[in-house]
Tab-separated table of C-alpha atoms in Angstrom:
chain	number	residue	atom	x	y	z
E	1	MET	CA	-0.036	-0.203	0.039
E	2	ARG	CA	1.230	3.369	-0.839
E	3	LEU	CA	1.448	6.629	1.272
E	4	PRO	CA	0.087	9.476	-0.294
E	5	ALA	CA	2.359	12.270	-1.051
E	6	PHE	CA	3.717	14.685	1.738
E	7	ALA	CA	6.249	17.076	2.920
E	8	TYR	CA	8.525	15.956	5.191
E	9	GLU	CA	9.881	18.335	7.876
E	10	LEU	CA	12.943	17.566	10.086
E	11	PRO	CA	12.959	20.065	12.889
E	12	ARG	CA	16.132	20.380	14.817
E	13	ASP	CA	14.846	21.333	18.072
E	14	LEU	CA	11.504	21.934	19.932
E	15	ASP	CA	11.038	25.633	18.813
E	16	GLU	CA	11.631	24.846	15.476
E	17	ALA	CA	8.731	21.933	15.821
E	18	LEU	CA	6.471	24.413	17.181
E	19	GLU	CA	7.275	27.003	15.260
E	20	LEU	CA	6.265	24.490	12.168
E	21	LEU	CA	3.056	23.471	13.690
E	22	LYS	CA	2.141	26.886	14.210
E	23	THR	CA	2.704	27.704	10.562
E	24	TYR	CA	1.178	24.380	9.229
E	25	GLY	CA	-1.876	23.959	11.684
E	26	PRO	CA	-4.607	21.537	10.678
E	27	GLU	CA	-2.244	20.880	7.453
E	28	CYS	CA	0.244	19.037	9.637
E	29	LYS	CA	0.577	16.097	11.735
E	30	ILE	CA	3.174	14.877	14.052
E	31	LEU	CA	5.236	11.984	13.134
E	32	ALA	CA	6.347	9.927	15.899
E	33	GLY	CA	6.417	6.394	15.763
E	34	GLY	CA	4.061	6.456	13.032
E	35	THR	CA	2.614	3.015	13.616
E	36	ASP	CA	-0.981	4.579	14.090
E	37	LEU	CA	-0.616	7.655	11.846
E	38	LEU	CA	1.021	5.972	8.738
E	39	VAL	CA	-1.598	3.159	8.792
E	40	ARG	CA	-4.638	6.105	8.689
E	41	MET	CA	-2.705	7.978	6.005
E	42	LYS	CA	-2.512	4.726	3.992
E	43	GLN	CA	-5.996	4.063	4.460
E	44	GLY	CA	-6.795	7.547	3.431
E	45	LEU	CA	-8.614	8.711	6.900
E	46	THR	CA	-6.158	11.666	7.207
E	47	LYS	CA	-3.957	13.320	4.751
E	48	PRO	CA	-1.923	15.911	6.009
E	49	ALA	CA	0.529	18.282	3.915
E	50	HIS	CA	3.155	18.230	6.048
E	51	LEU	CA	4.560	15.556	8.366
E	52	ILE	CA	6.762	17.163	11.471
E	53	SER	CA	9.265	14.293	12.600
E	54	LEU	CA	10.178	14.065	16.020
E	55	LYS	CA	13.463	12.052	15.009
E	56	ALA	CA	15.725	14.792	15.661
E	57	LEU	CA	14.409	15.717	19.059
E	58	PRO	CA	16.120	13.499	21.625
E	59	GLU	CA	14.854	15.669	24.379
E	60	LEU	CA	11.394	14.350	23.970
E	61	ALA	CA	12.738	10.968	24.480
E	62	THR	CA	14.342	10.731	28.258
E	63	ILE	CA	12.692	9.529	31.338
E	64	GLN	CA	13.789	11.475	34.106
E	65	GLU	CA	12.427	11.501	37.912
E	66	SER	CA	12.355	14.721	39.713
E	67	GLY	CA	10.159	16.191	42.957
E	68	GLY	CA	8.279	12.622	43.184
E	69	LEU	CA	7.456	12.803	39.534
E	70	LEU	CA	8.158	10.044	36.863
E	71	ARG	CA	8.639	12.349	33.903
E	72	ILE	CA	7.978	10.355	30.618
E	73	GLY	CA	8.949	12.558	27.479
E	74	ALA	CA	6.129	12.105	24.885
E	75	ALA	CA	8.435	10.381	22.010
E	76	VAL	CA	10.051	7.671	24.499
E	77	ARG	CA	9.744	4.600	22.875
E	78	LEU	CA	7.357	1.946	24.345
E	79	ALA	CA	10.685	-0.403	24.341
E	80	ASP	CA	12.572	1.826	26.705
E	81	ILE	CA	9.458	2.412	29.347
E	82	LEU	CA	9.886	-1.429	29.596
E	83	THR	CA	12.884	-1.436	30.332
E	84	TYR	CA	13.548	1.258	32.556
E	85	GLN	CA	14.037	-0.488	36.076
E	86	PRO	CA	11.914	1.977	38.429
E	87	ILE	CA	8.810	1.158	36.384
E	88	LEU	CA	9.339	-2.369	36.555
E	89	ASP	CA	9.895	-2.062	40.363
E	90	ARG	CA	7.180	0.733	41.300
E	91	GLN	CA	4.460	1.266	38.584
E	92	PRO	CA	3.715	-2.277	37.690
E	93	GLY	CA	-0.071	-1.089	36.247
E	94	LEU	CA	1.648	1.146	33.641
E	95	TYR	CA	4.188	-1.665	32.714
E	96	GLU	CA	1.311	-3.968	32.256
E	97	ALA	CA	-0.631	-1.492	30.327
E	98	VAL	CA	2.621	-0.897	28.113
E	99	THR	CA	3.213	-4.344	27.499
E	100	ALA	CA	-0.394	-4.769	26.479
E	101	ILE	CA	0.024	-2.198	23.649
E	102	GLY	CA	0.558	-3.861	20.032
E	103	ALA	CA	3.166	-6.476	19.912
E	104	PRO	CA	7.018	-6.346	20.511
E	105	SER	CA	8.053	-6.522	16.971
E	106	ILE	CA	5.605	-3.828	15.681
E	107	GLN	CA	4.988	-1.313	18.376
E	108	HIS	CA	7.453	-1.332	20.834
E	109	PHE	CA	11.011	-0.261	19.223
E	110	ARG	CA	9.138	2.604	16.904
E	111	GLY	CA	5.747	3.190	18.682
E	112	THR	CA	5.561	6.091	21.633
E	113	ILE	CA	3.918	6.587	24.730
E	114	GLY	CA	2.973	9.995	23.170
E	115	GLY	CA	1.823	8.629	20.402
E	116	ASN	CA	-0.141	5.765	21.983
E	117	LEU	CA	-1.960	8.624	24.280
E	118	CYS	CA	-2.746	10.931	21.194
E	119	GLN	CA	-3.519	8.029	18.711
E	120	ASP	CA	-7.093	8.882	17.067
E	121	ASN	CA	-10.534	6.828	18.198
E	122	ARG	CA	-11.209	4.191	16.436
E	123	CYS	CA	-14.323	2.212	15.308
E	124	GLN	CA	-14.753	-1.011	12.929
E	125	PHE	CA	-17.051	1.116	10.558
E	126	TYR	CA	-14.442	3.871	10.362
E	127	ASP	CA	-10.902	2.288	10.563
E	128	GLN	CA	-11.195	0.634	7.041
E	129	SER	CA	-9.805	0.652	3.717
E	130	ASN	CA	-11.015	3.327	1.153
E	131	TYR	CA	-12.705	0.406	-0.354
E	132	PHE	CA	-14.768	-1.022	2.307
E	133	ARG	CA	-15.719	2.760	3.136
E	134	GLY	CA	-17.010	3.186	-0.219
E	135	ALA	CA	-20.421	0.923	0.289
E	136	ARG	CA	-21.787	2.809	3.083
E	137	GLN	CA	-22.632	6.536	3.710
E	138	THR	CA	-19.915	8.934	5.054
E	139	CYS	CA	-19.983	8.819	8.638
E	140	ASN	CA	-19.569	11.528	10.982
E	141	LYS	CA	-16.241	10.926	11.987
E	142	ALA	CA	-15.201	11.105	8.041
E	143	GLY	CA	-17.107	14.496	7.609
E	144	GLY	CA	-20.462	12.819	7.092
E	145	LYS	CA	-23.873	12.777	8.680
E	146	THR	CA	-24.566	9.366	10.143
E	147	CYS	CA	-23.191	6.618	12.948
E	148	PHE	CA	-23.302	3.146	12.087
E	149	ALA	CA	-21.852	2.106	15.501
E	150	TRP	CA	-25.339	3.372	17.267
E	151	GLU	CA	-28.499	1.961	16.791
E	152	GLY	CA	-30.734	4.033	15.097
E	153	GLY	CA	-28.032	6.424	13.872
E	154	SER	CA	-26.534	9.624	15.931
E	155	ASP	CA	-25.694	12.978	15.016
E	156	ARG	CA	-22.294	12.533	16.958
E	157	CYS	CA	-19.444	10.131	16.418
E	158	HIS	CA	-19.505	7.066	18.727
E	159	SER	CA	-16.070	5.901	17.930
E	160	ILE	CA	-13.880	4.658	21.158
E	161	CYS	CA	-10.537	5.507	22.533
E	162	GLN	CA	-8.341	2.358	22.218
E	163	SER	CA	-5.384	3.566	24.147
E	164	ASP	CA	-4.165	1.357	26.425
E	165	ALA	CA	-1.655	3.248	28.431
E	166	ALA	CA	-4.298	6.066	28.902
E	167	PRO	CA	-6.688	4.374	31.464
E	168	VAL	CA	-4.062	3.324	34.094
E	169	MET	CA	-2.509	6.371	33.647
E	170	ILE	CA	-5.410	8.369	34.739
E	171	ALA	CA	-6.039	6.084	37.178
E	172	MET	CA	-2.515	6.835	38.647
E	173	ASP	CA	-3.538	10.831	38.570
E	174	ALA	CA	-0.898	11.689	35.630
E	175	GLN	CA	-0.415	15.166	34.362
E	176	VAL	CA	0.604	16.232	30.909
E	177	LEU	CA	2.594	18.644	29.705
E	178	VAL	CA	1.369	20.666	26.296
E	179	GLN	CA	3.405	23.123	24.286
E	180	SER	CA	2.779	25.299	21.492
E	181	LYS	CA	4.580	29.061	20.617
E	182	ARG	CA	2.147	30.452	23.033
E	183	GLY	CA	3.291	28.916	25.882
E	184	VAL	CA	3.006	25.695	27.978
E	185	ARG	CA	0.270	24.259	29.775
E	186	ASN	CA	0.096	21.282	32.216
E	187	LEU	CA	-2.935	19.645	32.702
E	188	PRO	CA	-4.502	16.255	33.876
E	189	LEU	CA	-4.260	13.473	31.455
E	190	ALA	CA	-7.919	13.041	31.785
E	191	GLU	CA	-8.565	16.741	30.303
E	192	LEU	CA	-6.127	15.684	27.140
E	193	TYR	CA	-9.720	13.927	25.784
E	194	SER	CA	-12.247	16.190	24.927
E	195	GLY	CA	-15.057	13.180	24.411
E	196	VAL	CA	-15.771	14.426	21.223
E	197	GLY	CA	-15.221	11.521	18.482
E	198	GLU	CA	-14.766	13.401	15.728
E	199	ARG	CA	-12.031	15.528	17.367
E	200	PRO	CA	-11.136	12.800	20.419
E	201	LEU	CA	-7.951	15.353	22.033
E	202	THR	CA	-8.380	18.736	23.397
E	203	LEU	CA	-5.133	19.945	21.709
E	204	SER	CA	-5.271	22.799	19.585
E	205	ASP	CA	-3.741	22.404	16.262
E	206	ASP	CA	-0.482	24.364	16.966
E	207	GLU	CA	-0.059	22.064	20.463
E	208	MET	CA	1.943	19.123	21.217
E	209	LEU	CA	2.243	16.794	23.703
E	210	ILE	CA	5.646	17.384	25.406
E	211	GLU	CA	5.426	14.981	28.627
E	212	ILE	CA	3.756	12.962	30.582
E	213	GLN	CA	4.060	13.204	34.344
E	214	VAL	CA	3.380	10.341	36.612
E	215	PRO	CA	3.389	10.939	40.695
E	216	ASP	CA	5.270	8.237	42.612
E	217	SER	CA	2.092	7.133	44.111
E	218	GLY	CA	4.126	5.766	47.463
E	219	SER	CA	4.095	3.047	49.764
E	220	GLY	CA	0.739	1.257	50.316
E	221	THR	CA	-0.278	2.107	46.624
E	222	GLY	CA	-1.048	-0.443	44.230
E	223	THR	CA	-1.532	0.022	40.428
E	224	ALA	CA	-3.014	-2.504	37.908
E	225	PHE	CA	-3.838	-2.819	34.219
E	226	ALA	CA	-6.516	-5.700	33.054
E	227	LYS	CA	-7.271	-5.722	29.067
E	228	LEU	CA	-9.295	-8.511	27.413
E	229	ALA	CA	-8.630	-8.633	23.877
E	230	TYR	CA	-9.023	-11.914	21.426
E	231	ARG	CA	-5.373	-12.307	20.834
E	232	SER	CA	-2.603	-11.374	23.062
E	233	ALA	CA	-0.871	-9.497	20.655
E	234	ILE	CA	-1.410	-6.815	17.886
E	235	ASP	CA	-5.316	-6.464	18.925
E	236	TYR	CA	-7.376	-3.459	20.096
E	237	ALA	CA	-9.045	-4.116	23.707
E	238	VAL	CA	-12.870	-5.137	23.732
E	239	VAL	CA	-12.605	-3.867	27.315
E	240	SER	CA	-9.733	-2.369	29.664
E	241	ALA	CA	-9.414	-0.995	33.511
E	242	GLY	CA	-6.733	0.650	34.855
E	243	ALA	CA	-6.883	1.040	38.690
E	244	LEU	CA	-4.760	2.546	41.795
E	245	VAL	CA	-5.560	1.660	45.418
E	246	ARG	CA	-4.126	3.253	48.127
E	247	VAL	CA	-4.149	1.549	51.834
E	248	GLU	CA	-3.589	3.306	55.118
E	249	ASP	CA	-3.524	1.413	58.453
E	250	ASN	CA	-5.579	-1.716	56.517
E	251	ARG	CA	-8.044	0.707	55.386
E	252	ILE	CA	-8.572	1.706	51.738
E	253	VAL	CA	-8.311	5.589	51.535
E	254	GLN	CA	-8.154	6.073	47.759
E	255	ALA	CA	-9.899	3.910	44.831
E	256	ASN	CA	-9.302	5.249	41.423
E	257	LEU	CA	-10.694	3.030	38.460
E	258	VAL	CA	-10.798	4.245	34.597
E	259	ILE	CA	-12.116	2.071	32.090
E	260	GLY	CA	-10.800	2.089	28.556
E	261	ALA	CA	-12.080	0.787	25.024
E	262	VAL	CA	-15.889	1.965	25.729
E	263	SER	CA	-16.326	5.527	25.508
E	264	ARG	CA	-14.761	8.272	23.217
E	265	ALA	CA	-12.961	9.101	26.269
E	266	PRO	CA	-11.207	6.660	28.980
E	267	LEU	CA	-13.932	7.007	31.382
E	268	LYS	CA	-13.409	7.526	34.947
E	269	ILE	CA	-16.094	5.599	37.194
E	270	SER	CA	-16.728	8.081	39.783
E	271	GLY	CA	-18.391	5.796	42.342
E	272	VAL	CA	-15.881	3.302	42.876
E	273	ASP	CA	-13.723	5.528	45.531
E	274	GLU	CA	-16.809	5.915	47.826
E	275	ILE	CA	-17.707	2.094	47.959
E	276	LEU	CA	-14.104	0.635	48.378
E	277	LYS	CA	-13.496	3.369	51.251
E	278	SER	CA	-16.593	2.446	53.202
E	279	ARG	CA	-15.655	-1.017	53.877
E	280	PRO	CA	-13.127	-3.362	55.452
E	281	VAL	CA	-10.194	-4.304	53.268
E	282	GLY	CA	-10.861	-8.253	53.223
E	283	ASP	CA	-14.577	-7.651	52.081
E	284	GLN	CA	-14.911	-9.603	49.239
E	285	GLN	CA	-18.436	-8.584	47.894
E	286	VAL	CA	-16.918	-4.712	47.561
E	287	LEU	CA	-15.148	-5.920	44.368
E	288	ASP	CA	-18.526	-7.186	42.841
E	289	GLU	CA	-20.190	-4.126	43.662
E	290	ALA	CA	-17.630	-1.882	42.623
E	291	GLY	CA	-17.842	-3.966	38.822
E	292	LYS	CA	-21.414	-3.481	38.839
E	293	VAL	CA	-21.346	0.277	39.176
E	294	ALA	CA	-18.374	0.163	36.440
E	295	MET	CA	-20.851	-1.872	34.043
E	296	ASN	CA	-23.819	0.149	34.856
E	297	THR	CA	-21.416	3.957	34.173
E	298	ALA	CA	-20.221	2.104	30.857
E	299	GLY	CA	-23.416	0.988	29.708
E	300	ALA	CA	-24.633	4.524	28.562
E	301	PHE	CA	-21.806	4.805	26.095
E	302	ILE	CA	-21.341	1.243	24.837
E	303	ALA	CA	-21.713	1.442	20.921
E	304	ASN	CA	-21.503	-1.359	18.283
E	305	ASN	CA	-17.757	0.284	17.447
E	306	VAL	CA	-16.155	-3.149	17.895
E	307	ALA	CA	-16.572	-6.558	16.532
E	308	GLN	CA	-18.104	-8.021	19.681
E	309	PRO	CA	-21.406	-7.693	20.991
E	310	LYS	CA	-22.622	-4.815	23.248
E	311	ASP	CA	-24.011	-7.088	26.027
E	312	TYR	CA	-21.098	-9.086	26.422
E	313	ARG	CA	-18.604	-6.028	26.318
E	314	MET	CA	-21.002	-4.899	29.158
E	315	GLN	CA	-20.570	-7.674	30.901
E	316	MET	CA	-16.724	-8.043	30.548
E	317	VAL	CA	-16.702	-4.274	31.811
E	318	SER	CA	-17.767	-5.291	35.410
E	319	VAL	CA	-15.316	-8.436	34.980
E	320	MET	CA	-12.011	-6.491	33.939
E	321	ALA	CA	-12.926	-3.552	36.615
E	322	LYS	CA	-12.786	-6.269	39.393
E	323	ARG	CA	-9.606	-7.627	38.030
E	324	ALA	CA	-7.900	-4.241	37.813
E	325	LEU	CA	-8.963	-3.379	41.097
E	326	LYS	CA	-8.133	-6.726	43.025
E	327	ARG	CA	-4.696	-7.059	41.748
E	328	ALA	CA	-3.973	-2.909	42.409
E	329	LEU	CA	-5.578	-3.981	45.990
E	330	GLU	CA	-3.277	-6.828	46.500
E	331	ARG	CA	-0.525	-5.046	45.477
E	332	ALA	CA	-1.154	-2.176	47.874
E	333	LEU	CA	-1.670	-4.799	50.681
E	334	SER	CA	1.614	-6.290	49.675
E	335	GLY	CA	3.322	-2.958	50.337
E	336	SER	CA	6.093	-3.815	48.235
E	337	ARG	CA	4.684	-2.484	44.758
E	338	THR	CA	6.623	-4.998	42.841
E	339	MET	CA	5.192	-6.829	40.193
E	340	GLU	CA	4.853	-10.839	40.765
E	341	GLU	CA	7.174	-12.699	38.810
E	342	LYS	CA	5.663	-14.226	36.030
H	1	MET	CA	7.677	15.298	-4.962
H	2	ASN	CA	10.821	16.427	-3.812
H	3	ARG	CA	13.610	13.686	-3.279
H	4	LEU	CA	15.458	13.929	-0.137
H	5	PRO	CA	18.939	12.673	0.021
H	6	LEU	CA	19.279	10.027	2.668
H	7	GLU	CA	22.389	8.099	4.242
H	8	ILE	CA	21.555	4.535	5.258
H	9	THR	CA	23.912	1.379	5.677
H	10	ILE	CA	21.948	-1.749	4.584
H	11	ASN	CA	23.463	-4.977	5.646
H	12	GLY	CA	26.990	-3.505	6.104
H	13	GLU	CA	27.094	-1.509	3.007
H	14	PRO	CA	26.399	2.139	2.907
H	15	HIS	CA	23.932	3.605	0.429
H	16	SER	CA	23.028	7.463	-0.198
H	17	PRO	CA	19.937	7.369	-2.452
H	18	ALA	CA	17.784	10.483	-2.794
H	19	VAL	CA	13.867	9.172	-1.707
H	20	GLU	CA	10.657	10.674	-1.805
H	21	PRO	CA	8.983	11.571	1.539
H	22	ASN	CA	6.211	9.196	1.537
H	23	ARG	CA	8.728	6.321	0.599
H	24	THR	CA	8.554	3.562	3.115
H	25	LEU	CA	11.427	1.853	4.127
H	26	LEU	CA	10.184	-1.557	2.774
H	27	GLU	CA	9.498	0.167	-1.141
H	28	LEU	CA	13.259	1.640	-0.942
H	29	LEU	CA	14.460	-1.815	-0.078
H	30	ARG	CA	12.210	-4.102	-2.423
H	31	ASP	CA	11.696	-1.709	-5.415
H	32	ASP	CA	15.226	0.540	-5.282
H	33	LEU	CA	17.528	-2.045	-3.978
H	34	HIS	CA	15.784	-5.175	-5.280
H	35	LEU	CA	16.187	-6.685	-1.515
H	36	THR	CA	13.153	-8.768	-1.826
H	37	GLY	CA	13.666	-11.072	1.101
H	38	ALA	CA	11.425	-8.386	3.410
H	39	LYS	CA	7.688	-9.012	2.048
H	40	GLU	CA	4.706	-6.836	1.641
H	41	GLY	CA	1.867	-8.999	3.478
H	42	CYS	CA	-0.804	-6.384	4.902
H	43	GLY	CA	0.864	-2.927	4.714
H	44	GLU	CA	-0.686	-2.090	8.057
H	45	GLY	CA	1.881	-3.196	10.317
H	46	VAL	CA	-0.257	-6.389	11.575
H	47	CYS	CA	1.229	-9.414	9.990
H	48	GLY	CA	5.227	-8.719	10.607
H	49	SER	CA	6.348	-10.178	7.091
H	50	CYS	CA	8.210	-7.010	6.310
H	51	THR	CA	10.168	-6.917	9.654
H	52	VAL	CA	13.972	-5.684	9.340
H	53	LEU	CA	16.414	-4.912	11.864
H	54	MET	CA	16.811	-0.978	12.317
H	55	ASP	CA	20.020	-0.483	14.404
H	56	GLY	CA	19.578	-4.081	15.852
H	57	ASN	CA	15.794	-3.655	16.557
H	58	PRO	CA	12.880	-5.432	14.720
H	59	VAL	CA	10.931	-2.521	13.142
H	60	ARG	CA	8.062	-2.939	10.650
H	61	SER	CA	9.607	-1.405	7.370
H	62	CYS	CA	6.234	-0.913	5.834
H	63	LEU	CA	5.140	1.133	8.619
H	64	THR	CA	8.643	3.250	8.693
H	65	LEU	CA	9.718	5.875	6.206
H	66	ALA	CA	12.596	5.502	4.621
H	67	LEU	CA	13.879	9.001	5.811
H	68	GLU	CA	12.964	8.175	9.264
H	69	ALA	CA	15.857	5.479	8.929
H	70	ASP	CA	18.309	7.875	7.823
H	71	GLY	CA	21.895	7.372	9.985
H	72	SER	CA	20.920	3.957	10.924
H	73	HIS	CA	22.226	0.339	10.294
H	74	ILE	CA	19.458	-2.063	8.648
H	75	THR	CA	20.054	-5.789	8.482
H	76	THR	CA	17.706	-7.948	6.270
H	77	VAL	CA	17.220	-11.480	5.724
H	78	GLU	CA	19.772	-11.104	3.097
H	79	GLY	CA	22.337	-9.901	5.305
H	80	LEU	CA	22.131	-12.892	7.911
H	81	ALA	CA	24.290	-15.441	5.935
H	82	GLN	CA	28.387	-14.776	5.993
H	83	GLY	CA	29.111	-15.610	2.109
H	84	SER	CA	27.597	-19.075	1.696
H	85	GLU	CA	27.178	-19.869	5.071
H	86	LEU	CA	23.843	-19.703	6.760
H	87	ASP	CA	23.384	-18.183	9.899
H	88	PRO	CA	22.981	-20.770	12.491
H	89	LEU	CA	19.676	-19.386	13.322
H	90	GLN	CA	18.555	-19.926	9.428
H	91	GLN	CA	19.912	-23.301	9.728
H	92	SER	CA	17.993	-24.168	12.539
H	93	PHE	CA	14.893	-22.742	10.828
H	94	ILE	CA	15.895	-25.305	8.069
H	95	ASP	CA	16.587	-28.140	10.383
H	96	HIS	CA	13.148	-27.669	12.391
H	97	GLY	CA	10.678	-27.698	9.273
H	98	ALA	CA	9.964	-23.899	10.326
H	99	VAL	CA	9.626	-23.129	6.890
H	100	GLN	CA	6.465	-23.875	4.865
H	101	CYS	CA	5.381	-21.708	2.323
H	102	GLY	CA	8.171	-19.001	3.362
H	103	PHE	CA	6.065	-15.775	3.222
H	104	CYS	CA	6.581	-15.089	7.089
H	105	THR	CA	10.001	-16.593	7.367
H	106	SER	CA	12.169	-13.575	6.512
H	107	GLY	CA	9.980	-11.566	9.657
H	108	MET	CA	10.145	-14.323	11.753
H	109	LEU	CA	13.864	-14.484	11.349
H	110	MET	CA	14.680	-11.150	11.613
H	111	THR	CA	12.554	-10.609	14.938
H	112	ALA	CA	14.046	-13.899	16.211
H	113	LYS	CA	17.465	-12.694	15.662
H	114	GLY	CA	16.845	-9.088	17.249
H	115	LEU	CA	15.743	-11.292	20.220
H	116	LEU	CA	18.525	-13.256	20.359
H	117	LEU	CA	21.044	-10.320	20.066
H	118	ARG	CA	19.328	-8.734	23.041
H	119	ASP	CA	18.855	-11.935	24.767
H	120	PRO	CA	21.034	-14.851	23.789
H	121	HIS	CA	19.270	-16.527	26.915
H	122	ALA	CA	15.663	-16.032	25.920
H	123	GLY	CA	13.670	-18.790	27.055
H	124	THR	CA	10.216	-20.110	25.697
H	125	GLY	CA	7.871	-17.462	26.709
H	126	GLU	CA	10.147	-14.738	25.994
H	127	ILE	CA	10.652	-16.160	22.348
H	128	LYS	CA	6.733	-16.833	21.914
H	129	ARG	CA	6.198	-13.193	23.000
H	130	ALA	CA	8.751	-11.555	20.743
H	131	LEU	CA	7.372	-13.219	17.798
H	132	SER	CA	3.472	-12.541	18.847
H	133	GLY	CA	3.214	-9.872	16.147
H	134	HIS	CA	4.020	-12.197	13.383
H	135	ILE	CA	1.373	-14.090	11.695
H	136	CYS	CA	2.038	-17.327	9.847
H	137	ARG	CA	-1.162	-18.518	7.982
H	138	CYS	CA	0.787	-22.015	7.521
H	139	THR	CA	0.330	-22.116	11.404
H	140	GLY	CA	3.848	-23.671	11.616
H	141	TYR	CA	4.328	-21.455	15.006
H	142	THR	CA	5.391	-24.636	16.922
H	143	LYS	CA	8.320	-25.444	14.550
H	144	ILE	CA	9.253	-21.916	14.533
H	145	THR	CA	9.310	-21.389	18.237
H	146	GLU	CA	11.591	-24.714	18.466
H	147	ALA	CA	13.836	-23.408	15.735
H	148	VAL	CA	14.695	-20.714	17.799
H	149	GLU	CA	14.954	-22.536	21.299
H	150	ALA	CA	17.194	-25.039	19.580
H	151	GLU	CA	19.516	-22.101	18.638
H	152	VAL	CA	19.313	-20.829	22.077
H	153	THR	CA	20.421	-24.167	23.333
H	154	ARG	CA	22.994	-24.317	20.727
H	155	SER	CA	24.603	-21.479	21.259
H	156	LYS	CA	24.686	-21.841	25.356
H	157	LYS	CA	26.549	-24.958	24.287
H	158	GLU	CA	29.145	-23.329	22.409
H	159	ARG	CA	30.106	-20.423	25.014
């Protein structure tokens, strides 16, 4: 498959890159690993006139620790996250999520963490060849006026955010650094997502994701990521869940749960915190209740945007939520925060 | 379209072609340099048959712009053998019947080679995980895994 024509820009520093972004705006796309963008260009889903390569910007590809923050550059390759020992030691949920992205020989040596977070939303009716899409009307996401994923049609796009890294990083209260020629913004990762299927990110055309900042959650905190997919590699999630649980004096003091792959943006399940905090640590039923809350919240969003039936995905929300919470809790209680040897 | 200069080392030989921005590494290898060992299967990074090593790590050449490979060392399946002597990994694939129709073989070899360069003692789990991004439509996965395992065992003995 041939790529359409474009001009290749190779900025030598961040300032030059931001200047190019300002100049070309909606006409350009940032090329990091290319494992998502180039596929969409081949399928004719996006036709940027300019690609801005991050190849010559090593400053975006470093991992640093400072002030209790793990600062991951947006262009850090997934393979570099997996071999960074402190993440393996202290952020098992993040490690699990990055492991689950794509397959080692596809994404891990080219794909970047920023690219995973900034990938476009997906839908089984949209992410297809021109030929496939040509058999139907143009959908909302492609500039038309209908949605095939929503029964009876819809005036909004019901594509889903398929990032595996986002749910667990949002559960970990990660922040992102966004920069343009106008200045720098620091915002919660959750606010990077607009909840609009046609344009899933809140980034302006001249803005660029620079860094992701993950707080070092400290002892007594556990994180976990659970993903249901039909294949163990090169597959998008049917449902995924990221969780963080914090335990103090044998009581849960914080529980964050974020469900992935069911809605336009990663879905934070707000009721779970209350449920888990109110009950003793050993209470098994509490996880069932949390799973039910997640299922009911996600139920309103689930559309026919992946191959699996809606009802099945809804039930799996509950299962994935429980798995992620249970593992995060176990890790919080074990205190060691380390991942069990696989 | 404007052609841009590119400095690239392929199988130890330096090349400086001028390429169009939308030329993929796979097109450069196959169409310009006639190194047809890397195959185009899906063209979308799913099947693995276009995998080559870029500075020792497996990448999908169909999803890598030739220009993004500027300054790097590329190894294709043609670069594995030393003269007429096959790479031991290639020999192991032959000995274990890990080649059926052969379309996925060059990709499997390159990813396996990349894994053994990083981790010469890779266990079965790591081998399977590394190869998990490759599709063999003859479904000969077991033989392929065995061939890589055998090469790990052989090279351990040699050391």
